[in-house]
CSV table of C-alpha atoms in Angstrom, one decimal:
chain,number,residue,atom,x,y,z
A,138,UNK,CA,-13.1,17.9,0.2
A,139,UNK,CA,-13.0,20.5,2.6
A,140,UNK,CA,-9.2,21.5,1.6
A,141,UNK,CA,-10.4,21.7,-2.0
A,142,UNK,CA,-10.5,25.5,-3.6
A,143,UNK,CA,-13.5,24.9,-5.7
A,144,UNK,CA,-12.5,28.3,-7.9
A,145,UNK,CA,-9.0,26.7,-9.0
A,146,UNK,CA,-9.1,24.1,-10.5
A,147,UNK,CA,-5.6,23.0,-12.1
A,148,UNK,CA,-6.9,19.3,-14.0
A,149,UNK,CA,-10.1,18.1,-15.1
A,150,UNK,CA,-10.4,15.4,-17.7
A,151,UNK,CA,-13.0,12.9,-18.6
A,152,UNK,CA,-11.1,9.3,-17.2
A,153,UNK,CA,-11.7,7.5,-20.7
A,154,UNK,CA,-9.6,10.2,-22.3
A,155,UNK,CA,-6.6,9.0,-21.1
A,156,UNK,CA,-3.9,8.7,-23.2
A,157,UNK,CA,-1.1,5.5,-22.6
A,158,UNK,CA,2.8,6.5,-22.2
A,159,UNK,CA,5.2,4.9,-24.8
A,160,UNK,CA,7.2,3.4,-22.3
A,161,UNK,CA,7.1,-0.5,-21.5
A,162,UNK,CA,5.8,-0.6,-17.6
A,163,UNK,CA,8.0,-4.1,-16.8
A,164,UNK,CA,8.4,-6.0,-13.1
A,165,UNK,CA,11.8,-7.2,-14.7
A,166,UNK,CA,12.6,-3.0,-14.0
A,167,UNK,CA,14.6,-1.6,-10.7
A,168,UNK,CA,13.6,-2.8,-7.6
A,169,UNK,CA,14.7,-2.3,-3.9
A,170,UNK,CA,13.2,-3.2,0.0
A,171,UNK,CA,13.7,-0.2,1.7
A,172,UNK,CA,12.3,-1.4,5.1
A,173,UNK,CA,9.6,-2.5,7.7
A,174,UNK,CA,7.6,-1.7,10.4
A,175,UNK,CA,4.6,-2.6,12.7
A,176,UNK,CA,2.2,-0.6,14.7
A,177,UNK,CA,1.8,-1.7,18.2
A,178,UNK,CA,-1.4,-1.7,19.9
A,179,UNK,CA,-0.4,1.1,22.2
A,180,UNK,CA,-3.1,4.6,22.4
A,181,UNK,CA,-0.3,7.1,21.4
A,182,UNK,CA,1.2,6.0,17.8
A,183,UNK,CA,3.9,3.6,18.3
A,184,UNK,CA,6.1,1.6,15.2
A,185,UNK,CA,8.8,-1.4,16.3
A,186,UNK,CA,11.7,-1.2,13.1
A,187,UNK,CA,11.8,-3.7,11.4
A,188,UNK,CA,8.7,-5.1,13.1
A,189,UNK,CA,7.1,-8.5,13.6
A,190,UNK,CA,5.3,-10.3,10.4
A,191,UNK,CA,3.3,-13.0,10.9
A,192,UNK,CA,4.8,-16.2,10.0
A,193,UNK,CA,2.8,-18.2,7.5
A,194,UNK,CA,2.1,-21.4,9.0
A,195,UNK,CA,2.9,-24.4,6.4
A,196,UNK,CA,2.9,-27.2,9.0
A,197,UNK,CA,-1.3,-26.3,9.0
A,198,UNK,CA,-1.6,-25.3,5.5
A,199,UNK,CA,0.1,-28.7,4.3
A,200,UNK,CA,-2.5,-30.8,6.5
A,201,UNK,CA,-5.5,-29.4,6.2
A,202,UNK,CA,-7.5,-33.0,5.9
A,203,UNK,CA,-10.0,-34.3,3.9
A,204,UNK,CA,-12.6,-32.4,6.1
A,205,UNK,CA,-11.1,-29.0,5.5
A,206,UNK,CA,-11.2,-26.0,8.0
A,207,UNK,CA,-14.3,-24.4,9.5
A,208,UNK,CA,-14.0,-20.6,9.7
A,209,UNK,CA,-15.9,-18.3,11.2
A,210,UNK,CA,-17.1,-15.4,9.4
A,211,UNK,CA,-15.1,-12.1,10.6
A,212,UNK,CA,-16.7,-9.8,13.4
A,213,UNK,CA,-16.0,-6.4,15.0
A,214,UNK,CA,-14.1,-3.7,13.2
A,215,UNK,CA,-11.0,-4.2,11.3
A,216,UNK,CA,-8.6,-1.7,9.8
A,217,UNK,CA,-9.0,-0.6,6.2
A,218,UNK,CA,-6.5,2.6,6.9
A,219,UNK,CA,-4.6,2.4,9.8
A,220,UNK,CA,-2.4,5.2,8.9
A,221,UNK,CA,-5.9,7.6,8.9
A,222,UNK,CA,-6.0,6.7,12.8
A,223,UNK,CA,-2.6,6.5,14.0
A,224,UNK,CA,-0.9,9.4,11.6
A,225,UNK,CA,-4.0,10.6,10.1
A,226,UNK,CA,-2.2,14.5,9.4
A,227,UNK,CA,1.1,13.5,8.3
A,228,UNK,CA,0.0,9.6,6.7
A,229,UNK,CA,3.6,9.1,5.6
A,230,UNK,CA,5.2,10.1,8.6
A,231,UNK,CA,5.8,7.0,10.0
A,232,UNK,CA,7.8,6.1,6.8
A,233,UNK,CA,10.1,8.5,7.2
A,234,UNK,CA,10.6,7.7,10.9
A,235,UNK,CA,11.5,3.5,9.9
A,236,UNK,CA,14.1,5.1,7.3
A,237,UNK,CA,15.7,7.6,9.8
A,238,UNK,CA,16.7,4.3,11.7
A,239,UNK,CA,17.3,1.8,9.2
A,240,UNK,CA,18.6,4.0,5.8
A,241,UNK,CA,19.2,7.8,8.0
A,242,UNK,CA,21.4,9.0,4.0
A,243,UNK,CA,18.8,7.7,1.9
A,244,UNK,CA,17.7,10.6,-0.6
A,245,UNK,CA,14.5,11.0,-2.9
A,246,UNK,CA,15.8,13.5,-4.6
A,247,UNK,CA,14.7,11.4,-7.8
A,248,UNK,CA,11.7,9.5,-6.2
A,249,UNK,CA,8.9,10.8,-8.7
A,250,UNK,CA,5.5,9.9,-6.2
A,251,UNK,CA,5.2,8.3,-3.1
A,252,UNK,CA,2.1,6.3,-2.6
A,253,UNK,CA,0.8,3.5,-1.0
A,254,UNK,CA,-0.8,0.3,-2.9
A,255,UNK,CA,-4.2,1.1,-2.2
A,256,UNK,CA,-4.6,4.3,-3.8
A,257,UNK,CA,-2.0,3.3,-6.7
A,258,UNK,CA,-4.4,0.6,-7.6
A,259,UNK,CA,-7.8,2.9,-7.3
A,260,UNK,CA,-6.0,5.1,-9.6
A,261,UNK,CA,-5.1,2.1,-12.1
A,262,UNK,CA,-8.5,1.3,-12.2
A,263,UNK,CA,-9.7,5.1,-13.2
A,264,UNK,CA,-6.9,4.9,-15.9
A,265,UNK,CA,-7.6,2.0,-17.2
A,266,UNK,CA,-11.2,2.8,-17.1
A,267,UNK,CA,-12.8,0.4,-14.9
A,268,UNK,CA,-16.0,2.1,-13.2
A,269,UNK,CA,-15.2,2.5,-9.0
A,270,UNK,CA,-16.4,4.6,-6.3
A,271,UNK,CA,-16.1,8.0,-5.6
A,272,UNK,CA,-13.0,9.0,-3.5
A,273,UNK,CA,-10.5,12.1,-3.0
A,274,UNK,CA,-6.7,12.1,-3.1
A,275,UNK,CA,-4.3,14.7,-1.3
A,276,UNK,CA,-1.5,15.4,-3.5
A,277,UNK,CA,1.5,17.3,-1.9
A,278,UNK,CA,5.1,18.3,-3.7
A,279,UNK,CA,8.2,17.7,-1.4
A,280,UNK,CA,11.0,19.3,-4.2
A,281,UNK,CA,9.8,17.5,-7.3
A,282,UNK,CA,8.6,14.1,-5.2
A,283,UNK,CA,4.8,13.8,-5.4
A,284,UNK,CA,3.2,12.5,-2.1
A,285,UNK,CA,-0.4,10.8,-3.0
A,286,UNK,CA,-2.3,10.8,0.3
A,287,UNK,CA,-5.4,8.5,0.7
A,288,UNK,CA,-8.2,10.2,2.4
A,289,UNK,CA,-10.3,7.7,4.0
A,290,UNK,CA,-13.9,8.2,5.4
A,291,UNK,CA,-13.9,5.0,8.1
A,292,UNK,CA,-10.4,3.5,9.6
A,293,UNK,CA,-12.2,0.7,10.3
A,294,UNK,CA,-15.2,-1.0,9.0
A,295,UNK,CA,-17.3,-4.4,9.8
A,296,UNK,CA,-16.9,-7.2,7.8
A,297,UNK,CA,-19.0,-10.4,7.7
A,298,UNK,CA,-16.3,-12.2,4.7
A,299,UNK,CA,-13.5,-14.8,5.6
A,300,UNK,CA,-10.6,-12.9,5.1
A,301,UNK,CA,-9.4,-11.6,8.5
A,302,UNK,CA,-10.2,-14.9,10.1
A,303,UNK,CA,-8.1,-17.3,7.1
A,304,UNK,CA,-5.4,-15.0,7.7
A,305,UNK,CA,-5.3,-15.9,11.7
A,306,UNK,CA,-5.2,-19.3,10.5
A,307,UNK,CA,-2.7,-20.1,8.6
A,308,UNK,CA,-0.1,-17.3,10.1
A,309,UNK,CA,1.1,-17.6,13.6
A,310,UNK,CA,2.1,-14.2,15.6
A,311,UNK,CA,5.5,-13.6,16.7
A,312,UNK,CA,6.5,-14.8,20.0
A,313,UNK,CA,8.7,-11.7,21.0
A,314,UNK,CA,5.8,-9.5,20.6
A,315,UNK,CA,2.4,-10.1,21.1
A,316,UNK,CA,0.8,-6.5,20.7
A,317,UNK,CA,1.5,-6.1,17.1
A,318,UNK,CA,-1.1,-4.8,14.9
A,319,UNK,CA,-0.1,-4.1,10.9
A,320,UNK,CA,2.9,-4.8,9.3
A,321,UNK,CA,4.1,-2.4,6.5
A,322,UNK,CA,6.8,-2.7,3.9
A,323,UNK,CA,8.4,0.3,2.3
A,324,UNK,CA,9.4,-0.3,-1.4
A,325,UNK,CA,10.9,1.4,-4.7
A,326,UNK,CA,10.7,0.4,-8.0
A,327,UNK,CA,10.0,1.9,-11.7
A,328,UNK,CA,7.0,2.1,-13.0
A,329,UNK,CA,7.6,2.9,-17.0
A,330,UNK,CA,9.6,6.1,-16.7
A,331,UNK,CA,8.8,7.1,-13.2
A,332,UNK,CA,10.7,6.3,-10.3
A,333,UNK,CA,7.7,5.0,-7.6
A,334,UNK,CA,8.3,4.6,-3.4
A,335,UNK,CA,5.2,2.1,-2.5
A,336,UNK,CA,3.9,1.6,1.1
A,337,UNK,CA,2.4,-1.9,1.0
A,338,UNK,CA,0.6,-3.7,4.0
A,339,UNK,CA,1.9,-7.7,4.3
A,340,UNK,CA,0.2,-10.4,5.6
A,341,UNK,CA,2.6,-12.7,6.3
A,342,UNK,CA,6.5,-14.1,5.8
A,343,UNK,CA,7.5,-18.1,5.2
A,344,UNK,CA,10.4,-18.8,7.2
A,345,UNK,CA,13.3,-20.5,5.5
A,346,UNK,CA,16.2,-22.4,6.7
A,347,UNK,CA,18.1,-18.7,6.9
A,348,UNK,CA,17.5,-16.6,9.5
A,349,UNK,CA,17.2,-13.4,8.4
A,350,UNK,CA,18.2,-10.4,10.8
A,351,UNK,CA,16.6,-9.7,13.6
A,352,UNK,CA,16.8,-7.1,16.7
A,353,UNK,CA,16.3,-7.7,20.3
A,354,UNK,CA,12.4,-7.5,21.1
A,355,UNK,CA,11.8,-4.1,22.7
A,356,UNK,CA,11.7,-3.1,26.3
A,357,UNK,CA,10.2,0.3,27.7
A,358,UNK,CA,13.6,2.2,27.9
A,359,UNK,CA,14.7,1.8,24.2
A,360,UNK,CA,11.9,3.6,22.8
A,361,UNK,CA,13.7,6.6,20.8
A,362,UNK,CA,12.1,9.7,18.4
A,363,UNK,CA,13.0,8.2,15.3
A,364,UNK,CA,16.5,8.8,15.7
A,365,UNK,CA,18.5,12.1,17.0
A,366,UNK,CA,18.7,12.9,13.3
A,367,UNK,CA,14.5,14.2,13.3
A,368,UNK,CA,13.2,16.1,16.0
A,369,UNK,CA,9.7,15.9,16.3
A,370,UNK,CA,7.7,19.1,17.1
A,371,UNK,CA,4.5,18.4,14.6
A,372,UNK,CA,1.3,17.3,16.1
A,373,UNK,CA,1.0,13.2,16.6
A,374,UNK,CA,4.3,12.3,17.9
A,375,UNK,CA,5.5,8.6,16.6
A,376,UNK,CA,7.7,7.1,18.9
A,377,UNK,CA,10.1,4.2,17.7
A,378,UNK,CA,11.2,1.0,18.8
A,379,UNK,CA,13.6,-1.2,17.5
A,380,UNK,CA,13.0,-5.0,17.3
A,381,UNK,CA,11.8,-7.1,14.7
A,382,UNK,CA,13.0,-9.3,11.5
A,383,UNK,CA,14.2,-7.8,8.3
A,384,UNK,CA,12.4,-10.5,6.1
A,385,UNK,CA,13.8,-10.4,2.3
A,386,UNK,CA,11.0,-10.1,-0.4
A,387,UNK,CA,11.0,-13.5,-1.7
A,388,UNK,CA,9.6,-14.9,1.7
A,389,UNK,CA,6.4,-12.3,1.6
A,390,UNK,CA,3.0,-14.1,1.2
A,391,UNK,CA,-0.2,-12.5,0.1
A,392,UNK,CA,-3.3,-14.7,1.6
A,393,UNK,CA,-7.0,-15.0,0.3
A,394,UNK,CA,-9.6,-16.5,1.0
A,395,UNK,CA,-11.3,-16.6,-1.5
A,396,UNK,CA,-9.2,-18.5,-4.7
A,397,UNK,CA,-11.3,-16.6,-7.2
A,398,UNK,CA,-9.8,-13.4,-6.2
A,399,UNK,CA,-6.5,-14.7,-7.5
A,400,UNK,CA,-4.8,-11.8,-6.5
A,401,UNK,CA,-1.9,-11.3,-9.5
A,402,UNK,CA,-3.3,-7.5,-9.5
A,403,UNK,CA,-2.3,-6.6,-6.1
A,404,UNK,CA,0.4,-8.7,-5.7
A,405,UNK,CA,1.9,-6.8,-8.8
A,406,UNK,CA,1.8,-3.5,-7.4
A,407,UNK,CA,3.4,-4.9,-4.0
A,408,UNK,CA,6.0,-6.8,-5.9
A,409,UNK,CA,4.2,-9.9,-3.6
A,410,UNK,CA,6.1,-13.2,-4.7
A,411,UNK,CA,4.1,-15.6,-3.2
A,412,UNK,CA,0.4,-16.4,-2.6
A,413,UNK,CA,-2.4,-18.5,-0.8
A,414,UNK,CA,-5.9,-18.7,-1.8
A,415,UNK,CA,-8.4,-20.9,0.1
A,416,UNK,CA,-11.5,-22.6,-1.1
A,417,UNK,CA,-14.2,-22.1,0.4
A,418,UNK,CA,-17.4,-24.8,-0.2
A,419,UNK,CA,-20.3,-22.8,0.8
A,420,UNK,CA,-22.6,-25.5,0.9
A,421,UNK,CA,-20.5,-27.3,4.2
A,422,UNK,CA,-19.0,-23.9,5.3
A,423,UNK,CA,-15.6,-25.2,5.0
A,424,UNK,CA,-11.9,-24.1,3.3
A,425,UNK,CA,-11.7,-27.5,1.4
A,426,UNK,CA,-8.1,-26.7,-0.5
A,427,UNK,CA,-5.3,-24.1,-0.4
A,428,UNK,CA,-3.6,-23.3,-3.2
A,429,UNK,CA,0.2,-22.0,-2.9
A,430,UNK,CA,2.2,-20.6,-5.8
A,431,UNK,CA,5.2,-18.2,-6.4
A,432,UNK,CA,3.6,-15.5,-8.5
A,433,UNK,CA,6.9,-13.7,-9.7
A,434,UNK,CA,7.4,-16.0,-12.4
A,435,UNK,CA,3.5,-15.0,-13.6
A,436,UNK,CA,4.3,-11.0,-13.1
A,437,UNK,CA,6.0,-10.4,-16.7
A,438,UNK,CA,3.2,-12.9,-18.0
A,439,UNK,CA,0.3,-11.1,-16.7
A,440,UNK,CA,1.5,-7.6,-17.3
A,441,UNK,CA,2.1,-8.0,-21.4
A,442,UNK,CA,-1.5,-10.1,-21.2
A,443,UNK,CA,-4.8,-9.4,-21.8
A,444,UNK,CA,-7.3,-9.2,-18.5
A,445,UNK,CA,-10.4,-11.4,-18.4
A,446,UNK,CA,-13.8,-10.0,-19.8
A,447,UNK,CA,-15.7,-8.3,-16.8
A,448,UNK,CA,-18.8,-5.7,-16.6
A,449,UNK,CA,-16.7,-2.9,-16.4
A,450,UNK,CA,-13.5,-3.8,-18.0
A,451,UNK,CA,-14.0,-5.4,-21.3
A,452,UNK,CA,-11.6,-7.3,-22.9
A,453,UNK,CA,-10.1,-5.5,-26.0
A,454,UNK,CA,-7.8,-3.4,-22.8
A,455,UNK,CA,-4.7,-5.0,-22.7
A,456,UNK,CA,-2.8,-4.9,-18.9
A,457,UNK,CA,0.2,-3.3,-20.3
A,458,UNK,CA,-1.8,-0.3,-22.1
A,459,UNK,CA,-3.8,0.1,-18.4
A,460,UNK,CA,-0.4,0.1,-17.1
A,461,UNK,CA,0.4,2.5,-19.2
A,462,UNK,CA,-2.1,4.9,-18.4
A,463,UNK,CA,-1.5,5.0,-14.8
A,464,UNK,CA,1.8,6.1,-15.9
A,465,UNK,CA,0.1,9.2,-18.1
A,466,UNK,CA,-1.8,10.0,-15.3
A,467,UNK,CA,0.2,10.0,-12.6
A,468,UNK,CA,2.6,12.2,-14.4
A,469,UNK,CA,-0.6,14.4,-15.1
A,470,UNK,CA,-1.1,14.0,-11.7
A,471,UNK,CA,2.2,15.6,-10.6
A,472,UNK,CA,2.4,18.1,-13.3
A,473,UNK,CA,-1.0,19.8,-11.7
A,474,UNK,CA,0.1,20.3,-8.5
A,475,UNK,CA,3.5,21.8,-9.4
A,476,UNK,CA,0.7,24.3,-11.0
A,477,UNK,CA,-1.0,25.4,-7.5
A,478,UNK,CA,0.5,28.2,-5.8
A,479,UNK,CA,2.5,26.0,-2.9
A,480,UNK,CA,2.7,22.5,-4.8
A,481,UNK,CA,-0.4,21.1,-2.8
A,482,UNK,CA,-4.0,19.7,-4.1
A,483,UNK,CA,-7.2,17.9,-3.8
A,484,UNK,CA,-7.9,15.3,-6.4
A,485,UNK,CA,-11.7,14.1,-6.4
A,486,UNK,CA,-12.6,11.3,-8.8
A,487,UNK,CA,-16.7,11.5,-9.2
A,488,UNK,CA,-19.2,10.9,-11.9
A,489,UNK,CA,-20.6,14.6,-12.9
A,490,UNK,CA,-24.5,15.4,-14.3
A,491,UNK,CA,-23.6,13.5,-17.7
A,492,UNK,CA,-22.7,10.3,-16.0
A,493,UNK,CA,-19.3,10.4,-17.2
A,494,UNK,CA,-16.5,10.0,-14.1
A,495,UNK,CA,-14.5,12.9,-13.9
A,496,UNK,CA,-11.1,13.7,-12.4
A,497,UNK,CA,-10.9,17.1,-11.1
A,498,UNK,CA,-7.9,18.6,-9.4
A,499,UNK,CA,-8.3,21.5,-7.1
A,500,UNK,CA,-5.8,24.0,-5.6
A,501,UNK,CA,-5.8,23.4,-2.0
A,502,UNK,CA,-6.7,26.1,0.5
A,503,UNK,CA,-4.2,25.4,2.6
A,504,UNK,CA,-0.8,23.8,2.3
A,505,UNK,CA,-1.3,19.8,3.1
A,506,UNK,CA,2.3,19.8,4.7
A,507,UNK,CA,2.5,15.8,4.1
A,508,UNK,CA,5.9,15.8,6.1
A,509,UNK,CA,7.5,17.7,8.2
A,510,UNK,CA,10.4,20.3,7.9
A,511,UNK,CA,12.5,18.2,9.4
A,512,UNK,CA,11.8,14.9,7.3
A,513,UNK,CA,12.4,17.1,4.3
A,514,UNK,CA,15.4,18.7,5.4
A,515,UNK,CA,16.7,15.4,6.2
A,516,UNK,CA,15.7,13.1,3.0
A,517,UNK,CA,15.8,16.1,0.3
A,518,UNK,CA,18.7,17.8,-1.1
């Protein structure tokens, strides 16, 4: 919270305050794939357009046996925020370099917030008024487009669960490139009234019987600066490679290992059409079952539903009026920052000396500068 000016403050309300909007939030709304990449495992940041998903293996998930699969528990560091590490001043930078290859006229003029999934659902959950941790958001104004920036503590963490272990597998890595690391999407859609762009990390594609398109895997001399079109002078340089598939939606998987998690929340936000959760039977350490489904027919059922009863989240809060109250305060959200002095602020969600969580909204000291001059000479009318 170093950025935060403690003497402005521009929004503070009590989280259960939150009012709902009075417009239906819907999946069956505007939707679009704006693109891909992958980080490669190189020391100086480094994305391949379209990039190289996983492929979900069905061969292995269909025969699984009567004895199951034993997985080891994950080990070593993983990434929870690989953006923090590889663009960790300008997060959305690599964003903006995929879509000066792939979509170099594409205009956000009317784009209300760019955000990724994560911090769009931490902030359903504070309007919707589910008790989480304490964490801090960078907003930043580009013309009337709000940039939420997540502000991670660790990009990686240790992890002694199942997940990063299932998802090795069931998927198997592209054979054209071995040193890929995570594979981002880049999507648009509307959330009630507001127009969203959402960074979402995928775990995997199923291949069909179509091939969708793909580029030449990359050699040393094609790496380019994101296109002619942006010249990069700001600190951490992301170079650019082209290779990779351009997998539709409807062949994107989300993976769990755990078939309680039953991840309809998540998969929501990412517009995720397909799932697979594993079983795990603690007592022989084994995935017994897999379970496989297309979620996007259960999308418009679960978001005009109810949610299930938990300790935090009881069960007279229907989805759709959490829904709607991300919606509320996002737009609060926005409408604070156009207040500071050069359109950029701290958020910091924290429970004050009453116990109740708070959302506070500080000027920033210093302009966050989420992209650069370039990017928003280039995207922004």
């Amino acid at each position: 919270m170093t950025n935060a000016n403690k003497d402005r403050i521009v929004l503070r309300l009590v989280t259960k305050n939150i009012q709902q909007s009075q417009t239906l939030v819907t999946s069956k709304d505007h939707f679009d794939f704006w693109g891909s990449y992958t980080f490669a495992k190189t020391y100086s940041p480094l994305i391949i357009v379209p990039g190289y998903p996983p492929r979900f293996d069905e061969h292995k998930a269909r025969n699984i046996g009567p004895d199951g699969w034993r997985i080891r528990p994950d080990s070593g560091k993983h990434w929870v925020d690989e953006h923090a590490a590889k663009a960790q001043i300008q997060q959305f930078k690599p964003l903006f370099q995929m879509l000066a290859v792939l979509f170099p006229n594409a205009k956000l003029n009317n784009i209300h917030i760019v955000i990724n999934r994560s911090s769009l659902m931490s902030l359903h959950k504070v309007a919707k008024g589910e008790v989480t941790q304490d964490f801090n958001l960078d907003l930043d104004l580009v013309g009337n487009t709000l940039f939420v920036g997540r502000k991670s503590r660790h990009a990686k963490v240790t992890s002694n669960a199942y997940g990063h272990n299932f998802e090795a597998q069931f998927t198997v890595p592209d054979p054209d490139f071995d040193d890929a690391e995570g594979y981002y999407r880049v999507i648009r859609y509307t959330l009630g009234d507001l127009e969203l762009v959402v960074r979402i990390e995928a775990d995997a594609y199923m291949a069909t019987s179509r091939d969708p398109p793909t580029f030449p895997a990359p050699i040393a001399d094609e790496i380019i600066d994101a296109a002619p079109a942006i010249m990069q002078n700001g600190p951490q340089q992301t170079k650019v490679v082209l290779g990779g598939k351009m997998i539709p939606q409807d062949q994107i998987i989300e993976l769990k290992s755990n078939d309680k998690s039953k991840p309809k929340e998540q998969m929501w936000f990412g517009r995720t059409p397909n799932s697979c959760c594993g079983s795990f039977q603690n007592e022989l350490k084994r995935f017994k079952d897999l379970e496989k489904e297309k979620a996007k027919r259960d999308f418009e059922k679960w978001e005009s539903g109810f949610a299930e009863a938990t300790d935090d989240f009881s069960n007279d809060m229907d989805i759709q009026k959490g829904l709607q109250k991300l919606v509320s305060l996002l737009k609060m959200l926005r409408e604070a920052t156009k207040k500071t002095a050069e359109g950029s602020a701290v958020m910091v969600y924290a429970e004050d000396e009453n116990k109740q969580r708070i959302l506070t909204v500080y000027e920033a000291k210093e302009k966050i500068g989420v992209v650069p001059k370039e990017i928003e000479k280039m995207f922004w009318d």
